[in-house]
Coordinates of C-alpha atoms and ligand atoms in Angstrom, one line a residue:
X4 CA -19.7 -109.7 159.3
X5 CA -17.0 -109.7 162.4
X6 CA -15.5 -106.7 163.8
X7 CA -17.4 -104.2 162.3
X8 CA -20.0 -101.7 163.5
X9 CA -22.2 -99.8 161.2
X10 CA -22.8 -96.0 163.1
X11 CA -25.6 -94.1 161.3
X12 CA -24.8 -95.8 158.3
X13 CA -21.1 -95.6 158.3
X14 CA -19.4 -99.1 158.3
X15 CA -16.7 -98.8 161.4
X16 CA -13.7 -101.7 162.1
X17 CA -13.2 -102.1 165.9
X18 CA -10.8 -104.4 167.7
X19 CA -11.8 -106.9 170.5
X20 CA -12.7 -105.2 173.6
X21 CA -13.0 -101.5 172.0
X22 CA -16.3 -99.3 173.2
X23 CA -18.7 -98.1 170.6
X24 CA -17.7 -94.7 171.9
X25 CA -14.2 -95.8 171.4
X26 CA -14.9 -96.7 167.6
X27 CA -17.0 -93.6 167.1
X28 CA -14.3 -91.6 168.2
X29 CA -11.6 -92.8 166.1
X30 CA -13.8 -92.2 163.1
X31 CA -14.5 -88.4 164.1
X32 CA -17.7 -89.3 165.2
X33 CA -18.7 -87.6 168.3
X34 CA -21.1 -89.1 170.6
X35 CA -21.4 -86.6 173.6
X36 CA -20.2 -87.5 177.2
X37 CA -19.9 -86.1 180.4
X38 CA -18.9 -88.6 182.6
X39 CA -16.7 -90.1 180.4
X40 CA -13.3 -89.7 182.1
X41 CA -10.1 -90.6 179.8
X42 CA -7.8 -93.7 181.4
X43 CA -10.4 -94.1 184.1
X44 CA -13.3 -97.3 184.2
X45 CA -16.7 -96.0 182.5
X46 CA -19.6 -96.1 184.9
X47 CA -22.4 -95.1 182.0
X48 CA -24.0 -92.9 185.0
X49 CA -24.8 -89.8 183.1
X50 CA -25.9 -91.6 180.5
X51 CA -25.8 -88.6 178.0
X52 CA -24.1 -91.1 175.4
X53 CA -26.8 -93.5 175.4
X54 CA -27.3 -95.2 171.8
X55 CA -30.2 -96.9 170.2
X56 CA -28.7 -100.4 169.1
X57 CA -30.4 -102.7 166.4
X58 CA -32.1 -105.8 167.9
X59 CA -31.5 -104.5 171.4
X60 CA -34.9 -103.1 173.3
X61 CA -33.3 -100.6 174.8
X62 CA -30.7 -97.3 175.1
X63 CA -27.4 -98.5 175.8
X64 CA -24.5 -96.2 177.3
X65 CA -21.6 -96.0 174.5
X66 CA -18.9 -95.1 176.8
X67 CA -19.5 -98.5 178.5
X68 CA -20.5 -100.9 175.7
X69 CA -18.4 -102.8 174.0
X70 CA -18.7 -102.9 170.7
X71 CA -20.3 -105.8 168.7
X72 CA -21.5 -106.7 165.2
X73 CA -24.6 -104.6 164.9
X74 CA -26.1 -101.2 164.4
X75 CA -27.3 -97.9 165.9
X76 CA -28.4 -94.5 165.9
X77 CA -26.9 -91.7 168.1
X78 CA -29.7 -89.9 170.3
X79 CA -28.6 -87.3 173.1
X80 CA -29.7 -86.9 176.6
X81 CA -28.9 -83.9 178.4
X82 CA -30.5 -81.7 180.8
X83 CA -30.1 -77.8 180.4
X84 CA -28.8 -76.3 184.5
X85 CA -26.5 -74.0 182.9
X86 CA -27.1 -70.2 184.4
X87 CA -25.1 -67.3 183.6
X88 CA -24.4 -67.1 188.0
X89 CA -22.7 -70.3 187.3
X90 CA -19.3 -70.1 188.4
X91 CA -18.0 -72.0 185.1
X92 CA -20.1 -70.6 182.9
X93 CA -18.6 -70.3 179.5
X94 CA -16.6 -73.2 180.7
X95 CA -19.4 -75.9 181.5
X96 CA -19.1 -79.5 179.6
X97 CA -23.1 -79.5 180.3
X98 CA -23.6 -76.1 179.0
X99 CA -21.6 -76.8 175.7
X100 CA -23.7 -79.8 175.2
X101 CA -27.0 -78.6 176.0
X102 CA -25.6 -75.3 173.1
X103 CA -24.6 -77.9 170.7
X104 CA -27.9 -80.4 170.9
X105 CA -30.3 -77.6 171.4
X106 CA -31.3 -78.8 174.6
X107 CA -33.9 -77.0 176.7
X108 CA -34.4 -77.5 180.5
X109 CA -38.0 -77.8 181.6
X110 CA -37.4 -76.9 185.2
X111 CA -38.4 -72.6 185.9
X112 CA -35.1 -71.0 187.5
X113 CA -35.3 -71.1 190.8
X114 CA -36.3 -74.8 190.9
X115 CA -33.2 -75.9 189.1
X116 CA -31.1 -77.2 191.8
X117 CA -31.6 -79.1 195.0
X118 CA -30.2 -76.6 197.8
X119 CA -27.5 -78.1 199.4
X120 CA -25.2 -75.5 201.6
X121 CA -21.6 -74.6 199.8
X122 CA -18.8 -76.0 201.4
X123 CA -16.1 -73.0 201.5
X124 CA -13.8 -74.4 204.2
X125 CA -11.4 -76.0 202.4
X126 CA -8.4 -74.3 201.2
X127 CA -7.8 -74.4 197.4
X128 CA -11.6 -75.4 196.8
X129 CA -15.0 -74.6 196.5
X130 CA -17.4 -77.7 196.4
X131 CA -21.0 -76.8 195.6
X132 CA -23.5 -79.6 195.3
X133 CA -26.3 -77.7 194.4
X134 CA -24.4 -78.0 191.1
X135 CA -23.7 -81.4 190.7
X136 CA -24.9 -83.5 188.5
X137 CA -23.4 -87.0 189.6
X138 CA -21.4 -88.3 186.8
X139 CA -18.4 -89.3 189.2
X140 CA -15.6 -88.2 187.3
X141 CA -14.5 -86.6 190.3
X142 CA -14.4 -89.4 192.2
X143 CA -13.1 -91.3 189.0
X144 CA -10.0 -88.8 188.9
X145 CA -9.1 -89.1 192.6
X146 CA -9.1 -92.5 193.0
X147 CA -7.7 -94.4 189.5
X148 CA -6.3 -91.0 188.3
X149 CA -3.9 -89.9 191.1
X150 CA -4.9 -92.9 193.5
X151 CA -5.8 -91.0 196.3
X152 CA -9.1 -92.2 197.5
X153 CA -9.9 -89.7 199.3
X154 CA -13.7 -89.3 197.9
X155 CA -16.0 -91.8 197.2
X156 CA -19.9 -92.3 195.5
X157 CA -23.2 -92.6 197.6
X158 CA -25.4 -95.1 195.5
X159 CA -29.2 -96.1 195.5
X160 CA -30.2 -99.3 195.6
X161 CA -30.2 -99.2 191.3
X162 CA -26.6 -98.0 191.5
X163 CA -27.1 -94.1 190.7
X164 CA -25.3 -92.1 192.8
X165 CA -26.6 -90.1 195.3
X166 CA -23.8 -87.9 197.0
X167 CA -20.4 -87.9 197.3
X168 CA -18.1 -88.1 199.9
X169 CA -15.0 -87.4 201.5
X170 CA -14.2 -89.8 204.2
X171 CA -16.9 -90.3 206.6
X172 CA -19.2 -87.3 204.6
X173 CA -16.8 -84.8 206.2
X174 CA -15.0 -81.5 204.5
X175 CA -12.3 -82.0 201.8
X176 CA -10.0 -80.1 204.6
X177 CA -10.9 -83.3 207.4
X178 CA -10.2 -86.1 205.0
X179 CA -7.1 -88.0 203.2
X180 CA -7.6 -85.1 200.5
X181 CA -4.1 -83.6 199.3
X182 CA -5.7 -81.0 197.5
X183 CA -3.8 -81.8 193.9
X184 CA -7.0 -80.3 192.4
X185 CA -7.5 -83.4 190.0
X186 CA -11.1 -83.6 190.9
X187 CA -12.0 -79.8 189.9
X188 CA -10.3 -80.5 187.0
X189 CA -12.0 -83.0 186.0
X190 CA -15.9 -81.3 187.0
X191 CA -17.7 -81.0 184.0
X192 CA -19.7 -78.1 185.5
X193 CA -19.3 -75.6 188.2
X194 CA -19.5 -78.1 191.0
X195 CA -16.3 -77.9 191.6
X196 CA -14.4 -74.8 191.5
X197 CA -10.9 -73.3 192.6
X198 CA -11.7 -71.3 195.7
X199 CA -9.4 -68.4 194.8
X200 CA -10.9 -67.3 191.1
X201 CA -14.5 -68.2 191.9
X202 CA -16.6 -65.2 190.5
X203 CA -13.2 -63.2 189.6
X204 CA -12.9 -63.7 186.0
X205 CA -15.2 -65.4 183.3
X206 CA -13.1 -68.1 181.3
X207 CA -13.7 -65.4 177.5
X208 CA -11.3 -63.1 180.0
X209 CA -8.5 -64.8 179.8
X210 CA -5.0 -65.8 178.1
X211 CA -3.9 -69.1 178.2
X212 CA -0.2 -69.5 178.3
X213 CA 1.2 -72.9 177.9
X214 CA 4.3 -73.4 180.2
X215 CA 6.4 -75.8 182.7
X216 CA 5.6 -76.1 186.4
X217 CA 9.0 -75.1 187.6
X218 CA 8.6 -76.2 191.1
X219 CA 10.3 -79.7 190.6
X220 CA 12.0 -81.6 188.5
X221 CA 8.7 -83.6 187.1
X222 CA 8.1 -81.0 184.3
X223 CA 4.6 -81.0 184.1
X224 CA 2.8 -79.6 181.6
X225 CA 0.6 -76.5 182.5
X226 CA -1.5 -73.5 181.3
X227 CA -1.3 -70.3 183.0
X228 CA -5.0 -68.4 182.5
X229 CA -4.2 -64.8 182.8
X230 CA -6.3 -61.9 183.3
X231 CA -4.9 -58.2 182.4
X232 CA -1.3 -60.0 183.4
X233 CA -2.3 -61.8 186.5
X234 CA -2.5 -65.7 186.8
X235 CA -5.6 -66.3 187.9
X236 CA -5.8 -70.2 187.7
X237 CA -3.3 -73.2 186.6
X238 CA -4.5 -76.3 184.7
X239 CA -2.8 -79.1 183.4
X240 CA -1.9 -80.2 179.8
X241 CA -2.4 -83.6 178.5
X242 CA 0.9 -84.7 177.3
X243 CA 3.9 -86.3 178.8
X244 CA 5.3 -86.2 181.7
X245 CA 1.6 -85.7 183.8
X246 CA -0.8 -86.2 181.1
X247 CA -3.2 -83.4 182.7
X248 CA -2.6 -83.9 186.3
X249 CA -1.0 -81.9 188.4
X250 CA 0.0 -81.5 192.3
X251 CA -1.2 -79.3 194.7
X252 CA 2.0 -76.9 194.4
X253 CA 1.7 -76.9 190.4
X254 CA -2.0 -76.8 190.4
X255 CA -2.3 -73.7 193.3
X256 CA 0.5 -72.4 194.1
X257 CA 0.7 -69.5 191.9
X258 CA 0.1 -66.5 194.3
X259 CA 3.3 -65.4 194.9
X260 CA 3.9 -64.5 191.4
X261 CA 1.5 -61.5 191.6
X262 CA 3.1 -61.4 195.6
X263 CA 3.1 -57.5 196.9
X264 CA 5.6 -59.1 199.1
X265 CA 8.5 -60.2 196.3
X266 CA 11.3 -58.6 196.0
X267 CA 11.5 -56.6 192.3
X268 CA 15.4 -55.0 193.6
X269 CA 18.0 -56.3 194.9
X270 CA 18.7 -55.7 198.4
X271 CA 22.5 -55.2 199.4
X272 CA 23.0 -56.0 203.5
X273 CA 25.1 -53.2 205.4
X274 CA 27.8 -53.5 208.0
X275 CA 25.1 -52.8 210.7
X276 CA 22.6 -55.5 209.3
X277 CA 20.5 -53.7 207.1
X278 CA 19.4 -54.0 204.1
X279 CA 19.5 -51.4 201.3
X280 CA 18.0 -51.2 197.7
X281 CA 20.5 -51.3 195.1
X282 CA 20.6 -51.3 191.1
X283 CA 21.8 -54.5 189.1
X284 CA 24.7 -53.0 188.2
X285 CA 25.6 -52.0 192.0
X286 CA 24.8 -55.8 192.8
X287 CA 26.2 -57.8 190.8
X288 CA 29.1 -56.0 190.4
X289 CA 29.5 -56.0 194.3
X290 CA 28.6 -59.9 194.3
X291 CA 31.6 -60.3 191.5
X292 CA 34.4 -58.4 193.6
X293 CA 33.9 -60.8 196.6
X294 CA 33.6 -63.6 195.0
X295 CA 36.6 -62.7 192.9
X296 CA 38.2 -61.1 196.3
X297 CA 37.4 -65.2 198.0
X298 CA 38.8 -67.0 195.3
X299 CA 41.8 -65.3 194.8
X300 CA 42.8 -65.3 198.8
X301 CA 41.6 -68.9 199.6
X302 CA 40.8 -70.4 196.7
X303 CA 38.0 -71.6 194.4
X304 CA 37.2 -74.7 196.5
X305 CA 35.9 -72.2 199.3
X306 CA 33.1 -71.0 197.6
X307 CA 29.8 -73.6 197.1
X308 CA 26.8 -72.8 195.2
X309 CA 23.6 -74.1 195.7
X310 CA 20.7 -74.2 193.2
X311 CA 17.0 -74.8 193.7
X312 CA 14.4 -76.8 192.6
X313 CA 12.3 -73.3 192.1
X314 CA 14.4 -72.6 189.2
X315 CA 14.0 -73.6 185.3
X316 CA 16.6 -76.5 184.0
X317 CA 18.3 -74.4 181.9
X318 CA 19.0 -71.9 184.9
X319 CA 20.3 -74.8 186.5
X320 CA 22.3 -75.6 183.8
X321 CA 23.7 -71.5 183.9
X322 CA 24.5 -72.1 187.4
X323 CA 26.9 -75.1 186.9
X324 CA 28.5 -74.1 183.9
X325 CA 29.1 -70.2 186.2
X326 CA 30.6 -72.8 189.2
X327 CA 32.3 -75.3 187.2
X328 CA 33.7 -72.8 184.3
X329 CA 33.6 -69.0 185.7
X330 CA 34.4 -69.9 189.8
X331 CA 36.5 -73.3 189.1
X332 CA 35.4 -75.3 191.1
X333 CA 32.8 -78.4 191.7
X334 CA 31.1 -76.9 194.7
X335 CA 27.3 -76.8 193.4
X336 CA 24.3 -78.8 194.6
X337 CA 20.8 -78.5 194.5
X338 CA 18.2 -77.9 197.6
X339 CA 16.5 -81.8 196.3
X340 CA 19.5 -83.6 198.1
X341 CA 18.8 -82.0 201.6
Ligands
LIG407 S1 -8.2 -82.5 195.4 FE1 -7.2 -84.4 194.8 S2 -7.1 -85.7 196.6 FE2 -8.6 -84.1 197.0 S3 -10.6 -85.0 196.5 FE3 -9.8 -83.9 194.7 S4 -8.7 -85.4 193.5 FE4 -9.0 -86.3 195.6
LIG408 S1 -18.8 -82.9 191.8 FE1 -18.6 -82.6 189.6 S2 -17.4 -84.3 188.9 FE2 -18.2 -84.8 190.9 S3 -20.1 -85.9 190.5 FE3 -20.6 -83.8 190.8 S4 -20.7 -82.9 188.7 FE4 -19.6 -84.9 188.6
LIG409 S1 2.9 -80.0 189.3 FE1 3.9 -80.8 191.1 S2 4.8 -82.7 190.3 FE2 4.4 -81.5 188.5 S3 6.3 -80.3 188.2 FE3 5.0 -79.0 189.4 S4 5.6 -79.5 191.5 FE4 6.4 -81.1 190.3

């Protein structure tokens, strides 16, 4: 029989160079990973998706075996570290697993985790190894996802990975990091965590609200999570244009949304410098007599608008049709030809 796997009895097509993971996929069979990383290399290294295969002696990672005319039986391997202090609890890949295959740690609390110091210096994110449970997808994300290479595996002598590193075992902050975030993403447990929500909201708290980045032209994909009507953290979406990933602007630079520091009025400047509060009304009806007042007296090709990358398409679009149609004239630009 060529090309076809049989997966706890069901009889499964695959085409050359497919993983049994692969094939049990498409069929809406899940086999359980964690350091499965979609569009990266598998490295098997958590082996959670291990697989007894007929004829073969032993467990074989599914994620990294191709599959071949033969037959298995799923089994899962997963250890239990998921603790209610957890930063991502409620939001842990491990923790979902260990739920789902009623897996119990044997390890008392208090013995769970090797204690390794946090490292808090970095400024978008929190890395704690006492956490991690060295399936490399971090690593996997940083350097095939958004090519950065700026972390990297420790290995053993058999190839499991020990540590891992930033540049020469330094702090995100002293490496080639850009801090796009792809790595936390990609954490399957709390390893990993955005320094400004750790411990501020549980992931049950919050809204998600599926928008566009609108700080350039790209158009990623992202979800705001919101908390009584505050972003408190950005993730990607996995569809076209960034299929998940995200820079370091899109990913954490949200704060000034909830700024005390942005301006909710307008502000109308006086003679002597100043600047006043003023209603909508008073402004933009004081913004339409000058402009008006220029045009008429010199005009239309004295006035220039420019636009900014900060701003949706479509007010883009509002602000060329206003110059083009309203002012007459083809004075507008945009702050991404400086
Ligand atoms: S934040 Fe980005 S660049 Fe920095 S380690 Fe993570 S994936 Fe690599
Ligand atoms: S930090 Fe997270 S993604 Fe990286 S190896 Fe540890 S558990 Fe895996
Ligand atoms: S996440 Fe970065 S690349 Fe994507 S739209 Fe926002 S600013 Fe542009």
């Amino acid at each position: 029989m060529e090309n076809i796997i049989v997966v706890n009895g069901n009889e499964l097509s695959f085409e050359q160079g497919e993983t049994i993971l692969e094939v049990a996929s498409r069929a809406g069979i899940e086999i359980p990973t964690l350091c499965h990383l979609k569009g990266t290399t598998p490295t098997g290294t958590c082996r959670v998706c291990v697989v007894e295969v007929e004829g073969k002696g032993e467990l074989v990672t599914a994620c990294s075996t191709k599959a071949a005319w033969t037959k298995f039986q799923m089994e899962v391997q997963a250890d239990d570290d998921a603790d209610e202090l957890c930063p991502a609890w409620g939001d842990c890949r491990l923790q979902e697993l260990a739920y789902q295959y009623q897996v119990t740690g044997d390890r008392p609390v208090g013995e769970r985790w090797d204690p390794v110091p946090m490292e808090t210096v970095n400024p978008f994110i929190i890395r704690d190894f006492s956490r991690c449970i060295r399936c490399g997808r971090c690593v996997k994300a940083c350097n095939e996802v958004q090519v950065n290479k700026a972390i990297t595996c420790l290995e053993d002598s058999n190839g499991r990975i020990t540590k891992i590193v930033a540049g020469n075992d330094k702090p995100l902050v002293e490496s080639d990091c850009v801090f796009c975030g792809e790595c936390v993403q990609a954490c399957p447990v709390g390893a990993l965590v955005e320094k400004d929500s750790r411990y501020k909201w549980r992931p049950r708290e919050v809204k998600r609200v599926r928008t566009t980045c609108s700080y350039c032209g790209v158009g990623c994909q992202i979800e705001l999570h919101v908390k009584d009507g505050r972003v408190v953290k950005v993730t990607g979406v996995d569809v076209p244009p960034n299929n998940g990933s995200l820079c370091v602007k899109g990913r954490f630079g949200y704060a000034f949304i909830g700024s005390e520091e942005r301006l909710t009025k307008p502000l109308i400047k006086e003679q002597d410098g100043s600047f006043r509060e003023a209603t909508w009304d008073e402004a933009i009806k004081l913004v339409a007599e000058r402009l008006y007042g220029i045009k008429e007296a010199v005009g239309p090709d004295s006035i220039g608008v420019f636009t900014s990358a900060r701003m949706t398409n479509e007010e883009n679009y509002l602000a060329h049709k206003f110059t083009r149609a309203v002012l007459k004239t083809n004075n507008i630009d945009h702050c991404a030809r400086l």
